[in-house]
Structures are given as C-alpha cells and as structure tokens.
Amino acid sequence: MEVQQQDRGHSKCLLDSLRQTQKHNPPSAPQHTLCTLQHHHAPIATQNHTHTTIDHHVSTTPHHNHIPSMPQHYPPTTVQHHTPNTPYHDTPTASHHHISTTPLHHITTIHDHQKMDIKWTPHYGRYMVASRDISAGEVLLREAPLLVLPKLDSNPTCLSCLKRLKHEDWCGCGGCGGPLCHPHCPGSNHMAEECSLLRRLDLRKAPHIDALLKELNILIGPLRLLLLMQESLSARDILLSLESHKEKRPKMAIGNFIQEYILGGLRSRLGLEVNPDTVHHVCGILDTNAFEVSLDEGDRGRALCVLASMMNHSCLPNAQRWYSEGQIVVQASRDIAEGCPILINYTQTLWGTQARATHLSTFKMFLCKCERCADPTELGSHLSSVRCRECDDDLLVPLAESRDHWRCRGCGVGVDSGTVEIMVRAGAGALSKLREADITTASLILEHLKKVLGHSHYMVMQAKQALLHAIVMNSKLQDLASEDLKKAVYLSQDLLDLTFLVEPGLTRLRGLLLYLLAEAHTELLGRGESAEEHKRGKTTKDDVGARKSEGRMEQSLEDGTSLEGKAEKKQEEEESRKGKGERSQVDGKSLEGKRENIRGEGKSKEKKIKGEGESKEEKIKGKGERKEEKIKAEGESKEGEERRKEAKSRDVPISPQHIQRLLNQVKECESILQFDRLLPNVQDLSSRVQVLAAHHLHV
Ligand SMILES: C[S@@+](CC[C@H](N)C(=O)[O-])C[C@H]1O[C@@H](n2cnc3c(N)ncnc32)[C@H](O)[C@@H]1O
C-alpha cells in the first residue's frame, strides 16, 4: 500500500482522469491538471452586510449536452464472473492509475497502485473499473471528504464535529448560536464565514426550537458547498465536474422543495443573493454524490468525496465503503476481475425493491436494472414478498412481466400492487416505532410485522435486526438471560443467511453479524450451554419463518455449518454426482435453488419442531413470565450472576463441533473487520474463544 499525502509531484492521477472523463462526454483533451491548482483562503464575511453574492455561473461548465442513450449491458451485478471484454461500450480510459493528493488541500487520498481506472458510457456516465484483478478484502481507496455535513433529518448535531447532541444538552456557538458540543469543540467544520451568515437565523434567541434546527440542517449542506466553491477555485472546478442532474431536478418534486425551502431560505433567511440554477446545481451535487456515513463516534452524517463518488451503484455490489478516522474507506467485498466495474450500494441491503427504486429515482435519478431488481423474488430472499391472506401459508410475489400484479405462489390468488402497498404502509407505521425500542417492544413489533407481512419481508428483517440490537446493545452480555442470548444467536444467524443471498462477500454487515453471533455463542458456551435449546422455546404456531430458520439452525448446529456452508456443501455434492469436475458459477438461479432446498429441509424438520414446540412452548412461556418478574424484583446484574452460577452447576457437555464452529466464526469475522474500528473488540473476543477452546478441546 502506498501512502501519498500532500504529494504535489504527481501530475498523472486518477483525479485528472476524472476531469478528462467528464460526466456527459468521453475523455477529451486534458484540461489543466488539478495538481497545479492553488487553494485560496476564505474571505471572512463582515457581519453587517445585507447580501452576499454567490453565483458560480454553472451554465458555463464545459460539458456537452449528451443525451443518455439506451442502457448498455452494464452493470453486471455478479461482476466477478464477467470477463474484461463485457460490452460496456466505454471510451478509452484515461491512462492514469495513480491517485495522489492534489494541491487542493481538501482532497487527500491513499490508495494502492494501479487498482482502478475511471471509464465512461453514455448511459452510466463515469464509473470505476478494476485495472487489475482485485481480491475480496483489498482496500481500494481512502479519501478525506471535501465536506462533511449533518444528516438532513437528524437531531441537533454539533456544527463543528457533527456529534449528535441530546436535546437540551448542548451549548450554542458564541457567534451564531448554532449547536456545538463544546464552546471549544476541536472539530473543524464550522468556519468563520458560515458562522457569520448563520447569525441571521437568530439561533441565539431560540436555540432549542425544533423548526429552527430543522431549517439549519436543510440549509447547512448547500451553504457549505457554496462557501467552499467561493473559497477555492480548484474545489469549485472539481465540484462542478460532478454529476448533479441539474436539468431534470427542477422539474421534479425535489425541485419544488429546493425552490421553496433551500433557495427561499438562503435568500430570505441568510440574505444570500443566489441564482436559482446555482442552488439546484449544488443541491444536485450533494444529493447525487454525498454518502450517508456513520461517523467515528457512531453519529450519522453525509460526506462528499470526489473519487469515491465515481463509483456506480448496484443492489448486489462488489465493494463497500465506510468512514473511519476522517476518511472514506472503499474495500472490495468480493473478488473483482480486471475490467469489471467497482460497484457499491447507494441504498440499504435490508430495503425491498420498491423502497430502493424510490430512493434511487428520487435522489440519484436512475432506475436500477441489476440482477436483484430484475428478480421478483430478490434472488430468493423474498424480501419484498408478502404473506398471502387467502391461503395464509405462502407468499405473494410480483409477476416478472408486470410489477403491478402479484400472485400467491401457493394458492395462485392474484392481487394488485395497491393492495400490497396498503399492507406495506401498515407495516411501516409499526416499523417507525422500532427506533431505540427495548427488547419487549422490539419483540412485539416483530411479531406484529410477521402477522401483517409474512416472515421474509424486509420490514420483518429490519425488525429482527432491531431486536438483535436491543438485545446486545442495551446490556452487558453477561447480564443477559440465556434465552435472550439464544435469541441473539438465532437472529444473527437468520440475518447472516439472508446476507448470503443479497450481500455476499466480506461485507461489514456480515462482519458485525458474525461478531454478535460469536459473542453470544461464547457467552453461552461459557455458561455451559449451547444455542440449541432456543429452537424449542421459540416456536409459535404462526411463525412460519422462525420455524424455517430454526429448521436451518438445527441443521447448522448438528453439523456445524451455516446456510452458506450447507448450500455450498450441497452444491459440491450435486456437482460431483453430476460428474462435473469444477464448481459452477453461483448465479441468482442456483442461489434460489439452494434456498428452496434448504426451505424444503426446513419444512420437514418444521413438523417435528411444531409437535415438540407446542407443548414445550406453554411451559417455557410460564417459565419466561416468572423469570421476567424475578428480574424486575432483583435487578439485572444480580440475576445475571445467579444465572451464571446456575448454568455452571449444570455442566452441559460442549461438543468439539460447537467450539470449532465458534473458532471459524471469529476467524471469518476478524478477516472481514480487519480495518474496522471494531477490530480490538473482535480480537478480544478471539482471545476469549481461544481460552474456551483450550479448555474444552484440551489443546
Ligand atoms: C455518485 S454518481 C456516480 C458517478 C457518475 N456515473 C458520474 O458520471 O459522475 C451517481 C450517478 O451515477 C449514475 N449511476 C450510478 N449507478 C447507476 C446505475 N446502476 N444505473 C444507471 N445510472 C447509474 C446516476 O446518474 C447517478 O445519479
């Protein structure tokens, strides 16, 4: 890995290539290199001026108005299987591989040699490609953002370090009265000119009024971008070369919002004389290119990175990005063959097709045609499929030929998309209550959502994630009841199985889930318990999904493999039966097949569990209720201590398979999270697992 900081000697850099590969036209004659541009310090605005003029004459940017044509055969979503010569119809790549720091003080990038290029197609614009074979886990880019901003809908956020602030618990900036975590916050994002302009919002007089804070959050992004462009010509040049969809946006609903609230706010509230086109343009730059990121303290914000924004989107990506120590890090999550696009997900893995499409068309102005979007079953995950109310046994799935019509896979009944939408809206109401829910509330919401939407819907999966969060985040694992730990194991395994279909590879979500799974397992094994008992306590009559998952879990506990491992094993067996020497490529169809196979197995086990489960359920329910009362009476930590003692005295034998599986989970987790801020926690867990293994395996 080569680290280049403030290296002004590199004239050939990926940033040049970005400039040559302009957003609406193929690379043309090189323009002046970024590496010679200078940074100008911001003029400090005087306090008593009435109007500041910021107008960047955006219409003069040197782009041809190339109308995007028909989609090419891009993007391939299972990109690692494409040969370098897939028909992208791109223009020649600018032959600069080396990202370096430009003199523009804002852009600091660190990258490995010759991993990426920028290419261009009329339909997809610029996109990053692998300029050599890349292995899963390789870091492709580290880039300091040009701008960091609060999230639009966030609570009060420190203007300087972007730390999320508790409602009444912040101080106002001595200048503008805007939220700061500390009068001398060490963050560097709240600059003098911004402060001077924000005085006009009169935050000092009424700092805690929600409407004012919302207004501030809406205006701060475009304001910062405008100030940066005024401050530095080189920044201005680069920013204006980014895609903004400025022609389309003013005619859309988002255009009305910008006209009314942002243009109106900048003019009437901050007294800026800004051109409407400029405002639509800068808002377009932000919406199209800024990433929502989890900042170092776990707060959420938006970051604008020039090179990272060259990556196009796929709902089945091969790369991921996150924010760490002031930089965006981009990492390959899967192997990427030379010449294939490097694609990240602009949305969320646990969103259904409609939700993703709405986000992409509203903010990013395109319709995704990836493999996941094209498949009504979402690669067999059924994240958008809903429970059929007619037969109550199977799922309604949209028809491939018309997404306006849905049909039940079991009874064949048809419904229109409006009916499904009503169900989804009903679910969304419940989902909105999930934020910061405790275990009991999250469990109730999960059960409710399952009844409304069925077991596989993305809102149900989000509720599972929230329940897992509530279990592991709100108390120390040592204080948790074994039942809750087993629930955590089951939930993380279920979510991991899902990511195998819709987010395969070394992704952070998978790393986190593995970490939670392994932590809960370790605690259980330390108590002399395994996770098996959970399946008996968990089964309910109408919980088809849980039974299926438990069916899967039972398998994995028996032979020490997850759904992923099991599926791979099955495929290998099948292939060797067929006499094929090598494994075929894993495509969407075969994944669906695997999922179905496992479902089938799950179903037969389901019957067994159902019989056993129903009688035991009552017992466990009674037990659970009594335990709950006890917790209330004695307080959590005392209860935890007693449980540990009780568990130790039971002395349940732990099989070598349990330990081996745990060792594998931790190893995989460590390799996924090798660059993550969670790594020290994973390493600590790894040491505990080693001790456990030494004890139980007598090594
Ligand atoms: C962050 S920019 C990516 C770089 C961009 N292609 C460019 O030329 O500047 C996001 C924009 O790229 C385009 N884009 C990204 N992924 C796409 C996809 N899968 N299909 C179509 N357009 C896509 C859309 O115009 C989107 O608004």
PDB file of N, CA, C and O in Angstrom, residues 227-282:
ATOM      1  N   LEU A 227     -19.964  27.979  -0.030  1.00  0.00           N
ATOM      2  CA  LEU A 227     -18.815  28.669   0.574  1.00  0.00           C
ATOM      3  C   LEU A 227     -17.501  28.037   0.126  1.00  0.00           C
ATOM      4  O   LEU A 227     -16.523  28.728  -0.142  1.00  0.00           O
ATOM      5  N   LEU A 228     -17.495  26.720   0.031  1.00  0.00           N
ATOM      6  CA  LEU A 228     -16.273  26.038  -0.405  1.00  0.00           C
ATOM      7  C   LEU A 228     -15.934  26.426  -1.845  1.00  0.00           C
ATOM      8  O   LEU A 228     -14.773  26.655  -2.193  1.00  0.00           O
ATOM      9  N   MET A 229     -16.966  26.515  -2.673  1.00  0.00           N
ATOM     10  CA  MET A 229     -16.726  26.880  -4.069  1.00  0.00           C
ATOM     11  C   MET A 229     -16.245  28.321  -4.188  1.00  0.00           C
ATOM     12  O   MET A 229     -15.478  28.661  -5.086  1.00  0.00           O
ATOM     13  N   GLN A 230     -16.719  29.145  -3.281  1.00  0.00           N
ATOM     14  CA  GLN A 230     -16.267  30.532  -3.291  1.00  0.00           C
ATOM     15  C   GLN A 230     -14.832  30.636  -2.783  1.00  0.00           C
ATOM     16  O   GLN A 230     -14.014  31.396  -3.282  1.00  0.00           O
ATOM     17  N   GLU A 231     -14.540  29.789  -1.819  1.00  0.00           N
ATOM     18  CA  GLU A 231     -13.248  29.832  -1.143  1.00  0.00           C
ATOM     19  C   GLU A 231     -12.123  29.348  -2.046  1.00  0.00           C
ATOM     20  O   GLU A 231     -11.018  29.852  -2.008  1.00  0.00           O
ATOM     21  N   SER A 232     -12.413  28.341  -2.877  1.00  0.00           N
ATOM     22  CA  SER A 232     -11.339  27.725  -3.646  1.00  0.00           C
ATOM     23  C   SER A 232     -11.786  27.443  -5.074  1.00  0.00           C
ATOM     24  O   SER A 232     -12.744  26.695  -5.297  1.00  0.00           O
ATOM     25  N   LEU A 233     -11.070  28.044  -6.010  1.00  0.00           N
ATOM     26  CA  LEU A 233     -11.425  27.827  -7.418  1.00  0.00           C
ATOM     27  C   LEU A 233     -11.231  26.380  -7.818  1.00  0.00           C
ATOM     28  O   LEU A 233     -11.982  25.827  -8.611  1.00  0.00           O
ATOM     29  N   SER A 234     -10.192  25.757  -7.249  1.00  0.00           N
ATOM     30  CA  SER A 234      -9.935  24.362  -7.624  1.00  0.00           C
ATOM     31  C   SER A 234     -11.051  23.466  -7.103  1.00  0.00           C
ATOM     32  O   SER A 234     -11.507  22.560  -7.802  1.00  0.00           O
ATOM     33  N   ALA A 235     -11.518  23.760  -5.873  1.00  0.00           N
ATOM     34  CA  ALA A 235     -12.639  22.976  -5.337  1.00  0.00           C
ATOM     35  C   ALA A 235     -13.852  23.191  -6.225  1.00  0.00           C
ATOM     36  O   ALA A 235     -14.588  22.255  -6.553  1.00  0.00           O
ATOM     37  N   ARG A 236     -14.060  24.420  -6.622  1.00  0.00           N
ATOM     38  CA  ARG A 236     -15.191  24.762  -7.463  1.00  0.00           C
ATOM     39  C   ARG A 236     -15.166  23.958  -8.760  1.00  0.00           C
ATOM     40  O   ARG A 236     -16.164  23.383  -9.186  1.00  0.00           O
ATOM     41  N   ASP A 237     -13.995  23.913  -9.370  1.00  0.00           N
ATOM     42  CA  ASP A 237     -13.823  23.172 -10.625  1.00  0.00           C
ATOM     43  C   ASP A 237     -14.190  21.706 -10.467  1.00  0.00           C
ATOM     44  O   ASP A 237     -14.889  21.123 -11.278  1.00  0.00           O
ATOM     45  N   ILE A 238     -13.656  21.123  -9.424  1.00  0.00           N
ATOM     46  CA  ILE A 238     -13.904  19.694  -9.205  1.00  0.00           C
ATOM     47  C   ILE A 238     -15.380  19.456  -8.918  1.00  0.00           C
ATOM     48  O   ILE A 238     -16.004  18.569  -9.484  1.00  0.00           O
ATOM     49  N   LEU A 239     -15.944  20.271  -8.044  1.00  0.00           N
ATOM     50  CA  LEU A 239     -17.341  20.060  -7.666  1.00  0.00           C
ATOM     51  C   LEU A 239     -18.262  20.200  -8.872  1.00  0.00           C
ATOM     52  O   LEU A 239     -19.216  19.436  -9.040  1.00  0.00           O
ATOM     53  N   LEU A 240     -17.954  21.171  -9.718  1.00  0.00           N
ATOM     54  CA  LEU A 240     -18.819  21.366 -10.880  1.00  0.00           C
ATOM     55  C   LEU A 240     -18.669  20.249 -11.914  1.00  0.00           C
ATOM     56  O   LEU A 240     -19.496  20.112 -12.803  1.00  0.00           O
ATOM     57  N   SER A 241     -17.607  19.468 -11.790  1.00  0.00           N
ATOM     58  CA  SER A 241     -17.465  18.353 -12.729  1.00  0.00           C
ATOM     59  C   SER A 241     -18.245  17.130 -12.254  1.00  0.00           C
ATOM     60  O   SER A 241     -18.335  16.129 -12.952  1.00  0.00           O
ATOM     61  N   LEU A 242     -18.818  17.202 -11.059  1.00  0.00           N
ATOM     62  CA  LEU A 242     -19.591  16.056 -10.558  1.00  0.00           C
ATOM     63  C   LEU A 242     -20.995  16.059 -11.162  1.00  0.00           C
ATOM     64  O   LEU A 242     -21.540  17.111 -11.507  1.00  0.00           O
ATOM     65  N   GLU A 243     -21.551  14.868 -11.244  1.00  0.00           N
ATOM     66  CA  GLU A 243     -22.920  14.733 -11.761  1.00  0.00           C
ATOM     67  C   GLU A 243     -23.885  15.425 -10.809  1.00  0.00           C
ATOM     68  O   GLU A 243     -23.731  15.331  -9.587  1.00  0.00           O
ATOM     69  N   SER A 244     -24.871  16.156 -11.374  1.00  0.00           N
ATOM     70  CA  SER A 244     -25.849  16.815 -10.497  1.00  0.00           C
ATOM     71  C   SER A 244     -27.279  16.646 -10.982  1.00  0.00           C
ATOM     72  O   SER A 244     -28.214  16.952 -10.254  1.00  0.00           O
ATOM     73  N   HIS A 245     -27.463  16.179 -12.198  1.00  0.00           N
ATOM     74  CA  HIS A 245     -28.802  16.061 -12.794  1.00  0.00           C
ATOM     75  C   HIS A 245     -29.538  17.383 -12.718  1.00  0.00           C
ATOM     76  O   HIS A 245     -30.739  17.433 -12.473  1.00  0.00           O
ATOM     77  N   LYS A 246     -28.799  18.445 -12.906  1.00  0.00           N
ATOM     78  CA  LYS A 246     -29.408  19.770 -12.697  1.00  0.00           C
ATOM     79  C   LYS A 246     -30.479  20.094 -13.732  1.00  0.00           C
ATOM     80  O   LYS A 246     -31.310  20.952 -13.486  1.00  0.00           O
ATOM     81  N   GLU A 247     -30.473  19.387 -14.863  1.00  0.00           N
ATOM     82  CA  GLU A 247     -31.517  19.677 -15.854  1.00  0.00           C
ATOM     83  C   GLU A 247     -32.846  19.058 -15.431  1.00  0.00           C
ATOM     84  O   GLU A 247     -33.895  19.657 -15.579  1.00  0.00           O
ATOM     85  N   LYS A 248     -32.763  17.826 -14.885  1.00  0.00           N
ATOM     86  CA  LYS A 248     -34.005  17.111 -14.556  1.00  0.00           C
ATOM     87  C   LYS A 248     -34.623  17.594 -13.255  1.00  0.00           C
ATOM     88  O   LYS A 248     -35.830  17.656 -13.109  1.00  0.00           O
ATOM     89  N   ARG A 249     -33.785  17.867 -12.272  1.00  0.00           N
ATOM     90  CA  ARG A 249     -34.281  18.039 -10.911  1.00  0.00           C
ATOM     91  C   ARG A 249     -35.281  19.178 -10.720  1.00  0.00           C
ATOM     92  O   ARG A 249     -36.272  18.997 -10.011  1.00  0.00           O
ATOM     93  N   PRO A 250     -35.077  20.348 -11.338  1.00  0.00           N
ATOM     94  CA  PRO A 250     -36.021  21.431 -11.073  1.00  0.00           C
ATOM     95  C   PRO A 250     -37.461  21.082 -11.449  1.00  0.00           C
ATOM     96  O   PRO A 250     -38.407  21.619 -10.877  1.00  0.00           O
ATOM     97  N   LYS A 251     -37.625  20.129 -12.390  1.00  0.00           N
ATOM     98  CA  LYS A 251     -38.993  19.780 -12.811  1.00  0.00           C
ATOM     99  C   LYS A 251     -39.611  18.718 -11.909  1.00  0.00           C
ATOM    100  O   LYS A 251     -40.768  18.341 -12.073  1.00  0.00           O
ATOM    101  N   MET A 252     -38.856  18.201 -10.994  1.00  0.00           N
ATOM    102  CA  MET A 252     -39.370  17.115 -10.163  1.00  0.00           C
ATOM    103  C   MET A 252     -39.790  17.634  -8.791  1.00  0.00           C
ATOM    104  O   MET A 252     -39.548  18.796  -8.447  1.00  0.00           O
ATOM    105  N   ALA A 253     -40.419  16.721  -8.008  1.00  0.00           N
ATOM    106  CA  ALA A 253     -40.902  17.141  -6.687  1.00  0.00           C
ATOM    107  C   ALA A 253     -39.757  17.707  -5.848  1.00  0.00           C
ATOM    108  O   ALA A 253     -39.917  18.705  -5.136  1.00  0.00           O
ATOM    109  N   ILE A 254     -38.595  17.093  -5.977  1.00  0.00           N
ATOM    110  CA  ILE A 254     -37.458  17.561  -5.180  1.00  0.00           C
ATOM    111  C   ILE A 254     -37.082  18.994  -5.568  1.00  0.00           C
ATOM    112  O   ILE A 254     -36.640  19.794  -4.745  1.00  0.00           O
ATOM    113  N   GLY A 255     -37.333  19.325  -6.842  1.00  0.00           N
ATOM    114  CA  GLY A 255     -37.053  20.680  -7.318  1.00  0.00           C
ATOM    115  C   GLY A 255     -37.928  21.700  -6.603  1.00  0.00           C
ATOM    116  O   GLY A 255     -37.471  22.791  -6.234  1.00  0.00           O
ATOM    117  N   ASN A 256     -39.194  21.333  -6.375  1.00  0.00           N
ATOM    118  CA  ASN A 256     -40.101  22.252  -5.667  1.00  0.00           C
ATOM    119  C   ASN A 256     -39.619  22.485  -4.248  1.00  0.00           C
ATOM    120  O   ASN A 256     -39.659  23.590  -3.723  1.00  0.00           O
ATOM    121  N   PHE A 257     -39.164  21.399  -3.632  1.00  0.00           N
ATOM    122  CA  PHE A 257     -38.681  21.509  -2.250  1.00  0.00           C
ATOM    123  C   PHE A 257     -37.482  22.465  -2.193  1.00  0.00           C
ATOM    124  O   PHE A 257     -37.401  23.341  -1.329  1.00  0.00           O
ATOM    125  N   ILE A 258     -36.590  22.278  -3.150  1.00  0.00           N
ATOM    126  CA  ILE A 258     -35.375  23.111  -3.150  1.00  0.00           C
ATOM    127  C   ILE A 258     -35.727  24.577  -3.394  1.00  0.00           C
ATOM    128  O   ILE A 258     -35.230  25.480  -2.731  1.00  0.00           O
ATOM    129  N   GLN A 259     -36.635  24.769  -4.330  1.00  0.00           N
ATOM    130  CA  GLN A 259     -37.047  26.138  -4.647  1.00  0.00           C
ATOM    131  C   GLN A 259     -37.619  26.820  -3.398  1.00  0.00           C
ATOM    132  O   GLN A 259     -37.239  27.920  -3.035  1.00  0.00           O
ATOM    133  N   GLU A 260     -38.517  26.092  -2.737  1.00  0.00           N
ATOM    134  CA  GLU A 260     -39.231  26.722  -1.627  1.00  0.00           C
ATOM    135  C   GLU A 260     -38.362  26.856  -0.374  1.00  0.00           C
ATOM    136  O   GLU A 260     -38.237  27.933   0.197  1.00  0.00           O
ATOM    137  N   TYR A 261     -37.754  25.743   0.025  1.00  0.00           N
ATOM    138  CA  TYR A 261     -37.095  25.759   1.334  1.00  0.00           C
ATOM    139  C   TYR A 261     -35.622  26.141   1.271  1.00  0.00           C
ATOM    140  O   TYR A 261     -35.114  26.800   2.165  1.00  0.00           O
ATOM    141  N   ILE A 262     -34.935  25.688   0.227  1.00  0.00           N
ATOM    142  CA  ILE A 262     -33.493  25.962   0.229  1.00  0.00           C
ATOM    143  C   ILE A 262     -33.197  27.305  -0.450  1.00  0.00           C
ATOM    144  O   ILE A 262     -32.586  28.183   0.160  1.00  0.00           O
ATOM    145  N   LEU A 263     -33.696  27.468  -1.647  1.00  0.00           N
ATOM    146  CA  LEU A 263     -33.471  28.767  -2.302  1.00  0.00           C
ATOM    147  C   LEU A 263     -34.117  29.864  -1.446  1.00  0.00           C
ATOM    148  O   LEU A 263     -33.493  30.892  -1.141  1.00  0.00           O
ATOM    149  N   GLY A 264     -35.364  29.612  -1.039  1.00  0.00           N
ATOM    150  CA  GLY A 264     -36.083  30.591  -0.204  1.00  0.00           C
ATOM    151  C   GLY A 264     -35.307  30.894   1.073  1.00  0.00           C
ATOM    152  O   GLY A 264     -35.124  32.051   1.448  1.00  0.00           O
ATOM    153  N   GLY A 265     -34.819  29.845   1.727  1.00  0.00           N
ATOM    154  CA  GLY A 265     -34.102  30.011   2.998  1.00  0.00           C
ATOM    155  C   GLY A 265     -32.787  30.758   2.822  1.00  0.00           C
ATOM    156  O   GLY A 265     -32.464  31.663   3.582  1.00  0.00           O
ATOM    157  N   LEU A 266     -32.033  30.379   1.783  1.00  0.00           N
ATOM    158  CA  LEU A 266     -30.734  31.036   1.570  1.00  0.00           C
ATOM    159  C   LEU A 266     -30.934  32.524   1.280  1.00  0.00           C
ATOM    160  O   LEU A 266     -30.190  33.377   1.747  1.00  0.00           O
ATOM    161  N   ARG A 267     -31.997  32.798   0.550  1.00  0.00           N
ATOM    162  CA  ARG A 267     -32.231  34.206   0.182  1.00  0.00           C
ATOM    163  C   ARG A 267     -32.834  35.005   1.336  1.00  0.00           C
ATOM    164  O   ARG A 267     -32.272  36.003   1.774  1.00  0.00           O
ATOM    165  N   SER A 268     -33.983  34.510   1.815  1.00  0.00           N
ATOM    166  CA  SER A 268     -34.696  35.370   2.768  1.00  0.00           C
ATOM    167  C   SER A 268     -34.134  35.266   4.189  1.00  0.00           C
ATOM    168  O   SER A 268     -34.113  36.232   4.922  1.00  0.00           O
ATOM    169  N   ARG A 269     -33.654  34.100   4.566  1.00  0.00           N
ATOM    170  CA  ARG A 269     -33.195  33.953   5.949  1.00  0.00           C
ATOM    171  C   ARG A 269     -31.717  34.315   6.103  1.00  0.00           C
ATOM    172  O   ARG A 269     -31.318  34.867   7.106  1.00  0.00           O
ATOM    173  N   LEU A 270     -30.910  33.917   5.088  1.00  0.00           N
ATOM    174  CA  LEU A 270     -29.472  34.217   5.233  1.00  0.00           C
ATOM    175  C   LEU A 270     -29.039  35.430   4.410  1.00  0.00           C
ATOM    176  O   LEU A 270     -27.888  35.848   4.464  1.00  0.00           O
ATOM    177  N   GLY A 271     -29.950  35.955   3.632  1.00  0.00           N
ATOM    178  CA  GLY A 271     -29.650  37.161   2.863  1.00  0.00           C
ATOM    179  C   GLY A 271     -28.655  36.946   1.734  1.00  0.00           C
ATOM    180  O   GLY A 271     -27.921  37.859   1.357  1.00  0.00           O
ATOM    181  N   LEU A 272     -28.616  35.724   1.192  1.00  0.00           N
ATOM    182  CA  LEU A 272     -27.676  35.456   0.091  1.00  0.00           C
ATOM    183  C   LEU A 272     -28.363  35.683  -1.251  1.00  0.00           C
ATOM    184  O   LEU A 272     -29.462  35.177  -1.485  1.00  0.00           O
ATOM    185  N   GLU A 273     -27.673  36.388  -2.094  1.00  0.00           N
ATOM    186  CA  GLU A 273     -28.240  36.618  -3.419  1.00  0.00           C
ATOM    187  C   GLU A 273     -27.776  35.485  -4.331  1.00  0.00           C
ATOM    188  O   GLU A 273     -26.739  35.586  -4.986  1.00  0.00           O
ATOM    189  N   VAL A 274     -28.501  34.406  -4.319  1.00  0.00           N
ATOM    190  CA  VAL A 274     -28.046  33.253  -5.105  1.00  0.00           C
ATOM    191  C   VAL A 274     -28.956  33.027  -6.292  1.00  0.00           C
ATOM    192  O   VAL A 274     -30.172  33.213  -6.220  1.00  0.00           O
ATOM    193  N   ASN A 275     -28.331  32.570  -7.348  1.00  0.00           N
ATOM    194  CA  ASN A 275     -29.054  32.254  -8.567  1.00  0.00           C
ATOM    195  C   ASN A 275     -29.776  30.905  -8.369  1.00  0.00           C
ATOM    196  O   ASN A 275     -29.185  29.956  -7.881  1.00  0.00           O
ATOM    197  N   PRO A 276     -31.069  30.778  -8.762  1.00  0.00           N
ATOM    198  CA  PRO A 276     -31.786  29.509  -8.570  1.00  0.00           C
ATOM    199  C   PRO A 276     -31.073  28.329  -9.233  1.00  0.00           C
ATOM    200  O   PRO A 276     -31.003  27.242  -8.657  1.00  0.00           O
ATOM    201  N   ASP A 277     -30.521  28.541 -10.433  1.00  0.00           N
ATOM    202  CA  ASP A 277     -29.826  27.428 -11.109  1.00  0.00           C
ATOM    203  C   ASP A 277     -28.656  26.929 -10.269  1.00  0.00           C
ATOM    204  O   ASP A 277     -28.384  25.733 -10.183  1.00  0.00           O
ATOM    205  N   THR A 278     -27.958  27.883  -9.668  1.00  0.00           N
ATOM    206  CA  THR A 278     -26.804  27.514  -8.839  1.00  0.00           C
ATOM    207  C   THR A 278     -27.262  26.655  -7.668  1.00  0.00           C
ATOM    208  O   THR A 278     -26.639  25.641  -7.337  1.00  0.00           O
ATOM    209  N   VAL A 279     -28.377  27.056  -7.066  1.00  0.00           N
ATOM    210  CA  VAL A 279     -28.849  26.308  -5.893  1.00  0.00           C
ATOM    211  C   VAL A 279     -29.303  24.901  -6.304  1.00  0.00           C
ATOM    212  O   VAL A 279     -28.960  23.909  -5.653  1.00  0.00           O
ATOM    213  N   HIS A 280     -30.045  24.818  -7.415  1.00  0.00           N
ATOM    214  CA  HIS A 280     -30.441  23.475  -7.882  1.00  0.00           C
ATOM    215  C   HIS A 280     -29.195  22.647  -8.182  1.00  0.00           C
ATOM    216  O   HIS A 280     -29.144  21.452  -7.909  1.00  0.00           O
ATOM    217  N   HIS A 281     -28.193  23.302  -8.758  1.00  0.00           N
ATOM    218  CA  HIS A 281     -26.972  22.588  -9.115  1.00  0.00           C
ATOM    219  C   HIS A 281     -26.252  22.055  -7.862  1.00  0.00           C
ATOM    220  O   HIS A 281     -25.918  20.871  -7.779  1.00  0.00           O
ATOM    221  N   VAL A 282     -26.044  22.906  -6.884  1.00  0.00           N
ATOM    222  CA  VAL A 282     -25.290  22.427  -5.711  1.00  0.00           C
ATOM    223  C   VAL A 282     -26.088  21.372  -4.936  1.00  0.00           C
ATOM    224  O   VAL A 282     -25.519  20.397  -4.430  1.00  0.00           O
TER     225      VAL A 282
END
